[in-house]
mmCIF file of C-alpha atoms in Angstrom:
data_model
loop_
_atom_site.group_PDB
_atom_site.id
_atom_site.type_symbol
_atom_site.label_atom_id
_atom_site.label_comp_id
_atom_site.label_asym_id
_atom_site.label_seq_id
_atom_site.Cartn_x
_atom_site.Cartn_y
_atom_site.Cartn_z
ATOM 1 C CA UNK A 1 0.000 0.000 0.000
ATOM 2 C CA UNK A 2 2.825 2.307 0.885
ATOM 3 C CA UNK A 3 4.559 1.573 -2.423
ATOM 4 C CA UNK A 4 1.429 2.349 -4.446
ATOM 5 C CA UNK A 5 1.043 5.693 -2.736
ATOM 6 C CA UNK A 6 4.623 6.625 -3.476
ATOM 7 C CA UNK A 7 4.180 5.837 -7.161
ATOM 8 C CA UNK A 8 1.063 7.943 -7.302
ATOM 9 C CA UNK A 9 2.839 10.850 -5.657
ATOM 10 C CA UNK A 10 5.668 10.607 -8.182
ATOM 11 C CA UNK A 11 3.232 10.512 -11.064
ATOM 12 C CA UNK A 12 1.360 13.587 -9.843
ATOM 13 C CA UNK A 13 4.586 15.469 -9.325
ATOM 14 C CA UNK A 14 5.825 14.727 -12.834
ATOM 15 C CA UNK A 15 2.494 15.737 -14.298
ATOM 16 C CA UNK A 16 2.515 18.998 -12.379
ATOM 17 C CA UNK A 17 6.029 19.869 -13.560
ATOM 18 C CA UNK A 18 5.159 19.128 -17.170
ATOM 19 C CA UNK A 19 2.030 21.230 -16.915
ATOM 20 C CA UNK A 20 3.994 24.083 -15.388
ATOM 21 C CA UNK A 21 6.713 24.009 -18.031
ATOM 22 C CA UNK A 22 4.159 23.840 -20.798
ATOM 23 C CA UNK A 23 2.376 26.903 -19.437
ATOM 24 C CA UNK A 24 5.581 28.891 -19.313
ATOM 25 C CA UNK A 25 6.502 27.874 -22.853
ATOM 26 C CA UNK A 26 3.065 28.870 -24.122
ATOM 27 C CA UNK A 27 3.264 32.254 -22.336
ATOM 28 C CA UNK A 28 6.655 33.037 -23.889
ATOM 29 C CA UNK A 29 5.415 32.078 -27.353
ATOM 30 C CA UNK A 30 2.317 34.242 -27.074
ATOM 31 C CA UNK A 31 4.280 37.236 -25.824
ATOM 32 C CA UNK A 32 6.782 37.066 -28.675
ATOM 33 C CA UNK A 33 3.967 36.815 -31.176
ATOM 34 C CA UNK A 34 2.195 39.806 -29.663
ATOM 35 C CA UNK A 35 5.356 41.938 -29.840
ATOM 36 C CA UNK A 36 5.951 40.884 -33.457
ATOM 37 C CA UNK A 37 2.386 41.757 -34.356
ATOM 38 C CA UNK A 38 2.441 45.255 -32.787
ATOM 39 C CA UNK A 39 5.931 46.174 -34.085
ATOM 40 C CA UNK A 40 5.874 48.896 -36.809
ATOM 41 C CA UNK A 41 7.754 47.785 -39.887
ATOM 42 C CA UNK A 42 10.719 49.938 -40.973
ATOM 43 C CA UNK A 43 11.061 51.199 -44.538
ATOM 44 C CA UNK A 44 13.612 48.424 -45.159
ATOM 45 C CA UNK A 45 11.082 45.767 -44.046
ATOM 46 C CA UNK A 46 8.206 47.258 -45.984
ATOM 47 C CA UNK A 47 8.872 45.416 -49.279
ATOM 48 C CA UNK A 48 9.029 42.061 -47.449
ATOM 49 C CA UNK A 49 5.569 42.539 -45.951
ATOM 50 C CA UNK A 50 4.067 43.965 -49.095
ATOM 51 C CA UNK A 51 1.634 41.646 -50.784
ATOM 52 C CA UNK A 52 3.153 39.810 -53.738
ATOM 53 C CA UNK A 53 0.253 40.777 -55.886
ATOM 54 C CA UNK A 54 0.660 44.481 -55.264
ATOM 55 C CA UNK A 55 0.996 46.605 -58.424
ATOM 56 C CA UNK A 56 4.518 47.400 -59.580
ATOM 57 C CA UNK A 57 3.891 51.118 -59.350
ATOM 58 C CA UNK A 58 2.998 50.737 -55.656
ATOM 59 C CA UNK A 59 6.117 48.691 -54.907
ATOM 60 C CA UNK A 60 8.320 51.192 -56.740
ATOM 61 C CA UNK A 61 6.952 54.141 -54.780
ATOM 62 C CA UNK A 62 7.545 52.294 -51.517
ATOM 63 C CA UNK A 63 11.141 51.464 -52.471
ATOM 64 C CA UNK A 64 11.911 55.088 -53.446
ATOM 65 C CA UNK A 65 10.633 56.492 -50.168
ATOM 66 C CA UNK A 66 14.006 56.304 -48.356
ATOM 67 C CA UNK A 67 15.722 58.252 -51.140
ATOM 68 C CA UNK A 68 13.061 60.957 -51.005
ATOM 69 C CA UNK A 69 13.569 61.335 -47.263
ATOM 70 C CA UNK A 70 17.344 61.772 -47.682
ATOM 71 C CA UNK A 71 17.084 64.742 -50.022
ATOM 72 C CA UNK A 72 16.040 67.429 -47.456
ATOM 73 C CA UNK A 73 18.489 66.023 -44.940
ATOM 74 C CA UNK A 74 21.414 66.433 -47.344
ATOM 75 C CA UNK A 75 20.269 69.923 -48.326
ATOM 76 C CA UNK A 76 19.972 70.927 -44.683
ATOM 77 C CA UNK A 77 23.498 69.707 -44.068
ATOM 78 C CA UNK A 78 24.940 71.658 -46.992
ATOM 79 C CA UNK A 79 23.041 74.915 -46.414
ATOM 80 C CA UNK A 80 25.154 76.274 -43.491
ATOM 81 C CA UNK A 81 28.393 75.563 -45.371
ATOM 82 C CA UNK A 82 27.193 77.450 -48.441
ATOM 83 C CA UNK A 83 26.119 80.355 -46.248
ATOM 84 C CA UNK A 84 29.680 80.724 -44.957
ATOM 85 C CA UNK A 85 31.044 81.492 -48.408
ATOM 86 C CA UNK A 86 33.263 79.573 -50.792
ATOM 87 C CA UNK A 87 36.544 80.022 -48.843
ATOM 88 C CA UNK A 88 35.236 79.492 -45.317
ATOM 89 C CA UNK A 89 34.085 76.294 -43.605
ATOM 90 C CA UNK A 90 32.607 75.585 -40.165
ATOM 91 C CA UNK A 91 36.007 75.277 -38.486
ATOM 92 C CA UNK A 92 37.128 78.612 -39.937
ATOM 93 C CA UNK A 93 33.901 80.267 -38.811
ATOM 94 C CA UNK A 94 34.524 79.207 -35.216
ATOM 95 C CA UNK A 95 38.056 80.630 -35.345
ATOM 96 C CA UNK A 96 36.914 84.052 -36.604
ATOM 97 C CA UNK A 97 37.876 86.818 -34.167
ATOM 98 C CA UNK A 98 35.016 88.661 -32.430
ATOM 99 C CA UNK A 99 34.590 92.332 -33.337
ATOM 100 C CA UNK A 100 36.832 94.597 -31.310
ATOM 101 C CA UNK A 101 35.122 97.040 -28.903
ATOM 102 C CA UNK A 102 35.017 100.667 -29.971
ATOM 103 C CA UNK A 103 37.920 102.644 -28.506
ATOM 104 C CA UNK A 104 36.517 105.995 -27.292
ATOM 105 C CA UNK A 105 37.945 109.107 -28.889
ATOM 106 C CA UNK A 106 39.445 111.921 -26.853
ATOM 107 C CA UNK A 107 36.253 113.950 -27.311
ATOM 108 C CA UNK A 108 34.137 111.071 -26.013
ATOM 109 C CA UNK A 109 36.390 110.626 -22.985
ATOM 110 C CA UNK A 110 36.283 114.357 -22.296
ATOM 111 C CA UNK A 111 32.486 114.443 -22.552
ATOM 112 C CA UNK A 112 32.262 111.548 -20.108
ATOM 113 C CA UNK A 113 34.748 113.214 -17.778
ATOM 114 C CA UNK A 114 32.734 116.451 -17.702
ATOM 115 C CA UNK A 115 29.356 114.699 -17.412
ATOM 116 C CA UNK A 116 28.952 115.453 -13.705
ATOM 117 C CA UNK A 117 30.003 119.072 -14.127
ATOM 118 C CA UNK A 118 27.480 119.440 -16.959
ATOM 119 C CA UNK A 119 24.740 118.073 -14.733
ATOM 120 C CA UNK A 120 25.745 120.344 -11.864
ATOM 121 C CA UNK A 121 25.399 123.460 -14.028
ATOM 122 C CA UNK A 122 22.289 122.663 -16.037
ATOM 123 C CA UNK A 123 20.156 120.429 -13.799
ATOM 124 C CA UNK A 124 18.701 123.174 -11.621
ATOM 125 C CA UNK A 125 18.461 125.572 -14.575
ATOM 126 C CA UNK A 126 16.479 122.957 -16.496
ATOM 127 C CA UNK A 127 14.078 122.536 -13.605
ATOM 128 C CA UNK A 128 13.347 126.252 -13.442
ATOM 129 C CA UNK A 129 13.002 126.865 -17.169
ATOM 130 C CA UNK A 130 11.028 123.718 -17.926
ATOM 131 C CA UNK A 131 8.641 124.047 -15.002
ATOM 132 C CA UNK A 132 6.391 126.415 -17.031
ATOM 133 C CA UNK A 133 5.715 128.311 -13.830
ATOM 134 C CA UNK A 134 4.227 131.689 -14.712
ATOM 135 C CA UNK A 135 5.689 133.185 -11.522
ATOM 136 C CA UNK A 136 9.296 132.535 -12.588
ATOM 137 C CA UNK A 137 10.941 135.881 -13.284
ATOM 138 C CA UNK A 138 14.051 136.885 -15.206
ATOM 139 C CA UNK A 139 15.737 137.575 -11.887
ATOM 140 C CA UNK A 140 14.938 134.068 -10.633
ATOM 141 C CA UNK A 141 16.486 132.531 -13.721
ATOM 142 C CA UNK A 142 19.768 134.439 -13.382
ATOM 143 C CA UNK A 143 19.932 133.715 -9.651
ATOM 144 C CA UNK A 144 19.545 130.026 -10.442
ATOM 145 C CA UNK A 145 22.257 130.228 -13.095
ATOM 146 C CA UNK A 146 24.618 131.951 -10.650
ATOM 147 C CA UNK A 147 24.044 129.316 -7.964
ATOM 148 C CA UNK A 148 24.584 126.498 -10.464
ATOM 149 C CA UNK A 149 27.914 127.950 -11.610
ATOM 150 C CA UNK A 150 29.109 128.414 -8.045
ATOM 151 C CA UNK A 151 28.196 124.825 -7.177
ATOM 152 C CA UNK A 152 30.295 123.657 -10.140
ATOM 153 C CA UNK A 153 33.253 125.561 -8.588
ATOM 154 C CA UNK A 154 33.392 128.242 -11.228
ATOM 155 C CA UNK A 155 33.828 130.558 -8.242
ATOM 156 C CA UNK A 156 31.840 133.560 -7.055
ATOM 157 C CA UNK A 157 33.870 136.147 -8.951
ATOM 158 C CA UNK A 158 33.844 134.321 -12.274
ATOM 159 C CA UNK A 159 30.191 133.272 -11.894
ATOM 160 C CA UNK A 160 29.123 136.864 -11.341
ATOM 161 C CA UNK A 161 31.079 137.933 -14.425
ATOM 162 C CA UNK A 162 29.506 135.267 -16.646
ATOM 163 C CA UNK A 163 25.958 135.880 -15.384
ATOM 164 C CA UNK A 164 26.302 139.617 -15.933
ATOM 165 C CA UNK A 165 27.523 139.136 -19.501
ATOM 166 C CA UNK A 166 24.635 136.786 -20.287
ATOM 167 C CA UNK A 167 22.101 139.130 -18.667
ATOM 168 C CA UNK A 168 23.382 142.080 -20.700
ATOM 169 C CA UNK A 169 23.197 140.249 -24.031
ATOM 170 C CA UNK A 170 19.987 138.241 -23.505
ATOM 171 C CA UNK A 171 16.925 139.967 -24.999
ATOM 172 C CA UNK A 172 13.934 140.320 -22.689
ATOM 173 C CA UNK A 173 11.866 138.173 -25.046
ATOM 174 C CA UNK A 174 14.285 135.273 -24.486
ATOM 175 C CA UNK A 175 14.354 135.448 -20.696
ATOM 176 C CA UNK A 176 12.881 131.957 -20.375
ATOM 177 C CA UNK A 177 14.393 130.576 -23.569
ATOM 178 C CA UNK A 178 16.668 127.783 -22.399
ATOM 179 C CA UNK A 179 18.484 127.411 -25.740
ATOM 180 C CA UNK A 180 19.204 131.136 -25.948
ATOM 181 C CA UNK A 181 20.654 131.184 -22.410
ATOM 182 C CA UNK A 182 22.814 128.124 -23.119
ATOM 183 C CA UNK A 183 24.110 129.630 -26.350
ATOM 184 C CA UNK A 184 25.140 132.891 -24.712
ATOM 185 C CA UNK A 185 26.701 131.156 -21.704
ATOM 186 C CA UNK A 186 28.731 128.900 -23.991
ATOM 187 C CA UNK A 187 29.989 131.866 -26.001
ATOM 188 C CA UNK A 188 31.055 133.771 -22.874
ATOM 189 C CA UNK A 189 32.889 130.817 -21.306
ATOM 190 C CA UNK A 190 34.728 130.157 -24.564
ATOM 191 C CA UNK A 191 35.722 133.813 -24.905
ATOM 192 C CA UNK A 192 36.979 133.866 -21.312
ATOM 193 C CA UNK A 193 39.093 130.719 -21.752
ATOM 194 C CA UNK A 194 40.507 131.897 -25.083
ATOM 195 C CA UNK A 195 41.589 135.215 -23.597
ATOM 196 C CA UNK A 196 43.948 133.517 -21.127
ATOM 197 C CA UNK A 197 45.104 130.475 -23.066
ATOM 198 C CA UNK A 198 47.240 131.732 -25.932
ATOM 199 C CA UNK A 199 50.088 129.248 -25.437
ATOM 200 C CA UNK A 200 51.644 126.435 -27.510
ATOM 201 C CA UNK A 201 49.703 123.184 -27.416
ATOM 202 C CA UNK A 202 52.730 121.005 -26.602
ATOM 203 C CA UNK A 203 56.013 121.237 -24.704
ATOM 204 C CA UNK A 204 58.817 121.540 -27.229
ATOM 205 C CA UNK A 205 62.372 122.824 -27.400
ATOM 206 C CA UNK A 206 63.225 125.554 -29.888
ATOM 207 C CA UNK A 207 66.966 125.587 -29.156
ATOM 208 C CA UNK A 208 69.868 123.158 -29.184
ATOM 209 C CA UNK A 209 69.710 122.901 -25.405
ATOM 210 C CA UNK A 210 67.158 120.716 -23.611
ATOM 211 C CA UNK A 211 63.780 122.256 -22.853
ATOM 212 C CA UNK A 212 63.721 122.183 -19.041
ATOM 213 C CA UNK A 213 60.364 121.854 -17.294
ATOM 214 C CA UNK A 214 59.782 121.896 -13.535
ATOM 215 C CA UNK A 215 56.660 120.008 -12.445
ATOM 216 C CA UNK A 216 55.320 121.272 -9.108
ATOM 217 C CA UNK A 217 52.256 120.640 -6.971
ATOM 218 C CA UNK A 218 51.178 119.285 -3.607
ATOM 219 C CA UNK A 219 51.401 115.574 -2.890
ATOM 220 C CA UNK A 220 48.510 113.473 -4.155
ATOM 221 C CA UNK A 221 47.416 115.571 -7.130
ATOM 222 C CA UNK A 222 49.011 113.287 -9.739
ATOM 223 C CA UNK A 223 52.251 115.237 -10.156
ATOM 224 C CA UNK A 224 54.554 112.232 -10.579
ATOM 225 C CA UNK A 225 52.130 110.432 -12.907
ATOM 226 C CA UNK A 226 51.787 113.580 -15.000
ATOM 227 C CA UNK A 227 55.572 113.858 -15.306
ATOM 228 C CA UNK A 228 55.710 110.276 -16.571
ATOM 229 C CA UNK A 229 52.898 110.795 -19.062
ATOM 230 C CA UNK A 230 54.525 113.935 -20.465
ATOM 231 C CA UNK A 231 57.748 111.980 -20.964
ATOM 232 C CA UNK A 232 55.942 109.171 -22.741
ATOM 233 C CA UNK A 233 54.113 111.598 -25.030
ATOM 234 C CA UNK A 234 57.435 113.236 -25.908
ATOM 235 C CA UNK A 235 58.756 109.793 -26.839
ATOM 236 C CA UNK A 236 55.770 109.282 -29.150
ATOM 237 C CA UNK A 237 56.702 112.570 -30.848
ATOM 238 C CA UNK A 238 60.194 111.182 -31.416
ATOM 239 C CA UNK A 239 61.953 113.266 -28.740
ATOM 240 C CA UNK A 240 64.662 112.015 -26.367
ATOM 241 C CA UNK A 241 63.866 112.745 -22.736
ATOM 242 C CA UNK A 242 65.619 112.939 -19.382
ATOM 243 C CA UNK A 243 63.674 112.698 -16.107
ATOM 244 C CA UNK A 244 64.930 113.934 -12.739
ATOM 245 C CA UNK A 245 63.446 112.543 -9.508
ATOM 246 C CA UNK A 246 63.878 115.607 -7.295
ATOM 247 C CA UNK A 247 61.116 114.608 -4.854
ATOM 248 C CA UNK A 248 63.747 112.811 -2.811
ATOM 249 C CA UNK A 249 61.685 112.490 0.370
ATOM 250 C CA UNK A 250 59.130 110.097 -1.172
ATOM 251 C CA UNK A 251 60.629 106.757 -2.138
ATOM 252 C CA UNK A 252 57.360 105.623 -3.728
ATOM 253 C CA UNK A 253 57.387 108.627 -6.047
ATOM 254 C CA UNK A 254 60.942 107.818 -7.163
ATOM 255 C CA UNK A 255 60.034 104.183 -7.867
ATOM 256 C CA UNK A 256 56.935 105.198 -9.798
ATOM 257 C CA UNK A 257 58.896 107.697 -11.866
ATOM 258 C CA UNK A 258 61.530 105.070 -12.675
ATOM 259 C CA UNK A 259 58.824 102.836 -14.170
ATOM 260 C CA UNK A 260 57.587 105.697 -16.347
ATOM 261 C CA UNK A 261 61.159 106.434 -17.432
ATOM 262 C CA UNK A 262 61.540 102.821 -18.581
ATOM 263 C CA UNK A 263 58.334 103.072 -20.603
ATOM 264 C CA UNK A 264 59.468 106.309 -22.215
ATOM 265 C CA UNK A 265 63.022 104.994 -22.730
ATOM 266 C CA UNK A 266 64.200 108.127 -20.936
ATOM 267 C CA UNK A 267 67.400 108.828 -19.037
ATOM 268 C CA UNK A 268 66.527 108.618 -15.335
ATOM 269 C CA UNK A 269 68.418 110.636 -12.728
ATOM 270 C CA UNK A 270 68.104 109.955 -9.007
ATOM 271 C CA UNK A 271 70.288 110.321 -5.934
ATOM 272 C CA UNK A 272 70.061 108.597 -2.586
ATOM 273 C CA UNK A 273 66.863 109.174 -0.533
ATOM 274 C CA UNK A 274 66.802 112.492 1.283
ATOM 275 C CA UNK A 275 69.323 114.131 -1.043
ATOM 276 C CA UNK A 276 69.155 117.815 -1.843
ATOM 277 C CA UNK A 277 66.472 118.269 -4.565
ATOM 278 C CA UNK A 278 68.545 121.013 -6.158
ATOM 279 C CA UNK A 279 71.411 118.549 -6.639
ATOM 280 C CA UNK A 280 69.094 116.149 -8.470
ATOM 281 C CA UNK A 281 67.803 118.992 -10.663
ATOM 282 C CA UNK A 282 71.352 120.099 -11.514
ATOM 283 C CA UNK A 283 72.487 116.572 -12.404
ATOM 284 C CA UNK A 284 69.370 116.028 -14.510
ATOM 285 C CA UNK A 285 69.960 119.123 -16.616
ATOM 286 C CA UNK A 286 73.665 118.358 -16.908
ATOM 287 C CA UNK A 287 73.029 114.794 -18.151
ATOM 288 C CA UNK A 288 70.248 115.923 -20.496
ATOM 289 C CA UNK A 289 72.572 118.501 -22.036
ATOM 290 C CA UNK A 290 75.489 116.091 -22.355
ATOM 291 C CA UNK A 291 73.341 113.393 -23.992
ATOM 292 C CA UNK A 292 71.610 115.789 -26.375
ATOM 293 C CA UNK A 293 68.126 115.285 -24.954
ATOM 294 C CA UNK A 294 65.346 117.500 -26.278
ATOM 295 C CA UNK A 295 63.347 117.582 -23.056
ATOM 296 C CA UNK A 296 64.244 117.471 -19.372
ATOM 297 C CA UNK A 297 61.388 116.968 -16.902
ATOM 298 C CA UNK A 298 62.057 117.464 -13.188
ATOM 299 C CA UNK A 299 59.567 116.174 -10.619
ATOM 300 C CA UNK A 300 59.860 118.353 -7.489
ATOM 301 C CA UNK A 301 58.695 118.028 -3.899
ATOM 302 C CA UNK A 302 55.187 119.162 -2.995
ATOM 303 C CA UNK A 303 55.109 120.049 0.665
ATOM 304 C CA UNK A 304 53.078 123.114 1.622
ATOM 305 C CA UNK A 305 53.154 122.679 5.404
ATOM 306 C CA UNK A 306 56.104 125.072 5.524
ATOM 307 C CA UNK A 307 55.881 127.675 2.809
ATOM 308 C CA UNK A 308 59.237 129.249 3.611
ATOM 309 C CA UNK A 309 61.101 125.963 3.193
ATOM 310 C CA UNK A 310 59.342 125.251 -0.085
ATOM 311 C CA UNK A 311 60.076 128.718 -1.372
ATOM 312 C CA UNK A 312 63.750 128.390 -0.503
ATOM 313 C CA UNK A 313 63.951 124.931 -2.061
ATOM 314 C CA UNK A 314 62.366 125.929 -5.375
ATOM 315 C CA UNK A 315 64.439 129.103 -5.529
ATOM 316 C CA UNK A 316 67.604 127.033 -5.116
ATOM 317 C CA UNK A 317 66.457 124.618 -7.835
ATOM 318 C CA UNK A 318 65.927 127.469 -10.282
ATOM 319 C CA UNK A 319 69.302 128.976 -9.395
ATOM 320 C CA UNK A 320 71.395 125.830 -9.919
ATOM 321 C CA UNK A 321 69.587 124.952 -13.169
ATOM 322 C CA UNK A 322 70.380 128.422 -14.478
ATOM 323 C CA UNK A 323 74.087 127.761 -13.971
ATOM 324 C CA UNK A 324 73.969 124.945 -16.533
ATOM 325 C CA UNK A 325 71.466 126.511 -18.969
ATOM 326 C CA UNK A 326 71.083 130.254 -18.657
ATOM 327 C CA UNK A 327 67.372 130.638 -19.367
ATOM 328 C CA UNK A 328 66.254 127.420 -17.642
ATOM 329 C CA UNK A 329 63.767 126.364 -16.416
ATOM 330 C CA UNK A 330 61.799 127.249 -19.508
ATOM 331 C CA UNK A 331 58.469 126.227 -18.015
ATOM 332 C CA UNK A 332 57.004 125.570 -14.583
ATOM 333 C CA UNK A 333 53.865 123.447 -14.698
ATOM 334 C CA UNK A 334 51.595 123.359 -11.664
ATOM 335 C CA UNK A 335 49.534 120.177 -11.313
ATOM 336 C CA UNK A 336 46.223 120.625 -9.491
ATOM 337 C CA UNK A 337 43.477 118.143 -8.674
ATOM 338 C CA UNK A 338 40.069 119.155 -10.060
ATOM 339 C CA UNK A 339 38.262 117.199 -7.319
ATOM 340 C CA UNK A 340 39.514 119.688 -4.710
ATOM 341 C CA UNK A 341 37.593 122.562 -6.315
ATOM 342 C CA UNK A 342 38.338 125.944 -4.790
ATOM 343 C CA UNK A 343 41.170 124.461 -2.720
ATOM 344 C CA UNK A 344 42.995 123.910 -6.004
ATOM 345 C CA UNK A 345 42.593 127.607 -6.746
ATOM 346 C CA UNK A 346 44.140 128.454 -3.374
ATOM 347 C CA UNK A 347 47.063 126.087 -4.035
ATOM 348 C CA UNK A 348 47.685 127.823 -7.343
ATOM 349 C CA UNK A 349 47.799 131.199 -5.566
ATOM 350 C CA UNK A 350 50.386 129.908 -3.071
ATOM 351 C CA UNK A 351 52.663 128.414 -5.739
ATOM 352 C CA UNK A 352 52.362 131.517 -7.859
ATOM 353 C CA UNK A 353 53.854 133.489 -4.979
ATOM 354 C CA UNK A 354 56.761 131.035 -4.705
ATOM 355 C CA UNK A 355 57.604 130.382 -8.339
ATOM 356 C CA UNK A 356 56.630 131.773 -11.734
ATOM 357 C CA UNK A 357 53.916 129.351 -12.882
ATOM 358 C CA UNK A 358 53.740 129.236 -16.668
ATOM 359 C CA UNK A 359 50.940 126.682 -17.048
ATOM 360 C CA UNK A 360 48.409 124.484 -15.269
ATOM 361 C CA UNK A 361 47.877 120.747 -15.595
ATOM 362 C CA UNK A 362 44.341 119.966 -14.401
ATOM 363 C CA UNK A 363 43.925 116.302 -13.428
ATOM 364 C CA UNK A 364 41.093 113.982 -12.326
ATOM 365 C CA UNK A 365 38.304 115.791 -14.166
ATOM 366 C CA UNK A 366 36.568 112.427 -14.610
ATOM 367 C CA UNK A 367 35.836 112.023 -10.892
ATOM 368 C CA UNK A 368 34.189 115.325 -9.988
ATOM 369 C CA UNK A 369 31.355 117.760 -10.587
ATOM 370 C CA UNK A 370 33.803 120.614 -9.939
ATOM 371 C CA UNK A 371 35.200 120.928 -13.444
ATOM 372 C CA UNK A 372 34.267 124.595 -13.414
ATOM 373 C CA UNK A 373 37.543 125.201 -11.588
ATOM 374 C CA UNK A 374 39.201 125.318 -15.009
ATOM 375 C CA UNK A 375 37.232 128.466 -15.832
ATOM 376 C CA UNK A 376 38.039 130.051 -12.460
ATOM 377 C CA UNK A 377 41.787 129.391 -12.755
ATOM 378 C CA UNK A 378 42.065 131.040 -16.151
ATOM 379 C CA UNK A 379 39.927 134.030 -15.186
ATOM 380 C CA UNK A 380 41.167 134.753 -11.677
ATOM 381 C CA UNK A 381 44.829 133.764 -11.899
ATOM 382 C CA UNK A 382 45.431 134.513 -15.574
ATOM 383 C CA UNK A 383 47.420 131.276 -15.832
ATOM 384 C CA UNK A 384 46.862 129.209 -18.970
ATOM 385 C CA UNK A 385 45.840 125.559 -18.753
ATOM 386 C CA UNK A 386 48.323 123.426 -20.694
ATOM 387 C CA UNK A 387 46.970 119.905 -20.159
ATOM 388 C CA UNK A 388 43.878 118.246 -18.732
ATOM 389 C CA UNK A 389 43.454 114.679 -17.521
ATOM 390 C CA UNK A 390 40.321 112.528 -17.423
ATOM 391 C CA UNK A 391 41.749 109.147 -16.392
ATOM 392 C CA UNK A 392 44.746 106.990 -15.563
ATOM 393 C CA UNK A 393 46.087 106.060 -19.009
ATOM 394 C CA UNK A 394 48.480 108.032 -21.188
ATOM 395 C CA UNK A 395 45.651 108.700 -23.655
ATOM 396 C CA UNK A 396 43.654 110.391 -20.876
ATOM 397 C CA UNK A 397 46.076 113.340 -20.678
ATOM 398 C CA UNK A 398 45.871 115.748 -23.606
ATOM 399 C CA UNK A 399 46.758 119.357 -24.410
ATOM 400 C CA UNK A 400 44.012 121.736 -23.349
ATOM 401 C CA UNK A 401 41.815 123.222 -26.037
ATOM 402 C CA UNK A 402 39.260 125.852 -25.021
ATOM 403 C CA UNK A 403 36.907 124.920 -27.849
ATOM 404 C CA UNK A 404 37.087 121.176 -27.110
ATOM 405 C CA UNK A 405 36.536 121.777 -23.406
ATOM 406 C CA UNK A 406 33.504 123.997 -23.898
ATOM 407 C CA UNK A 407 31.951 121.719 -26.540
ATOM 408 C CA UNK A 408 32.289 118.729 -24.211
ATOM 409 C CA UNK A 409 30.929 120.676 -21.232
ATOM 410 C CA UNK A 410 27.784 121.705 -23.117
ATOM 411 C CA UNK A 411 27.182 118.404 -24.919
ATOM 412 C CA UNK A 412 24.108 116.555 -23.671
#
């Protein structure tokens, strides 16, 4: 009995396994068939599934379909290459240099540098004239103009002069005519600057001896940088230059001037720190004369805390230079910082008492709304402006032109 039961169990087990394997095999077969049925035939398979009795024209159109689809693809691939031109491919197009940015002209840099001064003068005047207030009188307009000029550091004296000239020439019918007021003001400022600025545009020597220029000014106004820029500009004109570092109490100034001398390929003269500035000036002129230099620039000390010492120092410098070249120094340029406004005017007065200032170099006009100081200096001190600076680069220092200055100041 036990044996029979064991045989039955074996039989049932074998039957169950066979049934199970058969089910799995059937499931796999059905799944493959379903996938094959739902699969979309590719263009390459299309002729195989086409009915054998299909018309030849139908079979031909099906076979030509892949070629028809390749035509726009090939055209699309060739179109960008043709657009590049016959001598330029995709690799060359990627290597093409981007357009260079526009380098601003001197006029554009000057306009930008005087932008804040322009706004200081005309902002309040615009508000009054464009308000269309019937109560605004001729007197109110000229008072506003006076205040605007003073705020731009034109100075009280010069502002009064300009306002009076405009008031005298402005017809009563044009009292509120903004364009008429601007036109007259521009003409008067230009006339004032022209009257005190009849000087050569550049520093040049007219003799066989070097043209000796003393550069003076208080510390921090850009005196040393200006000396370097003037040397570099002389090099660009084809002139040989010598530079003397007579500000012997500032080691940083000497180092900075040495760098500028290297750029300008100029002879550089310096003595040990703390040396007598007059000794440096004498050696500079002597070397410049011996080497046949056309220009000799001497950067001097700029201490105003003791006026008597400064006066004695500059007087000694002039005296020893004159021993080597009789009529030297030929020019004394005073560097003033436009951002200091009326303080710059006071500095110019002090230096004028100490040494004969022949010209002004006005720096840092790009960082201030006090550019009107240029007008005040020319009118009140009767000292011509030789150069103006609107930035740090060599290109940002240029000879002063009254017409260029006024045009830039009045440009919107």
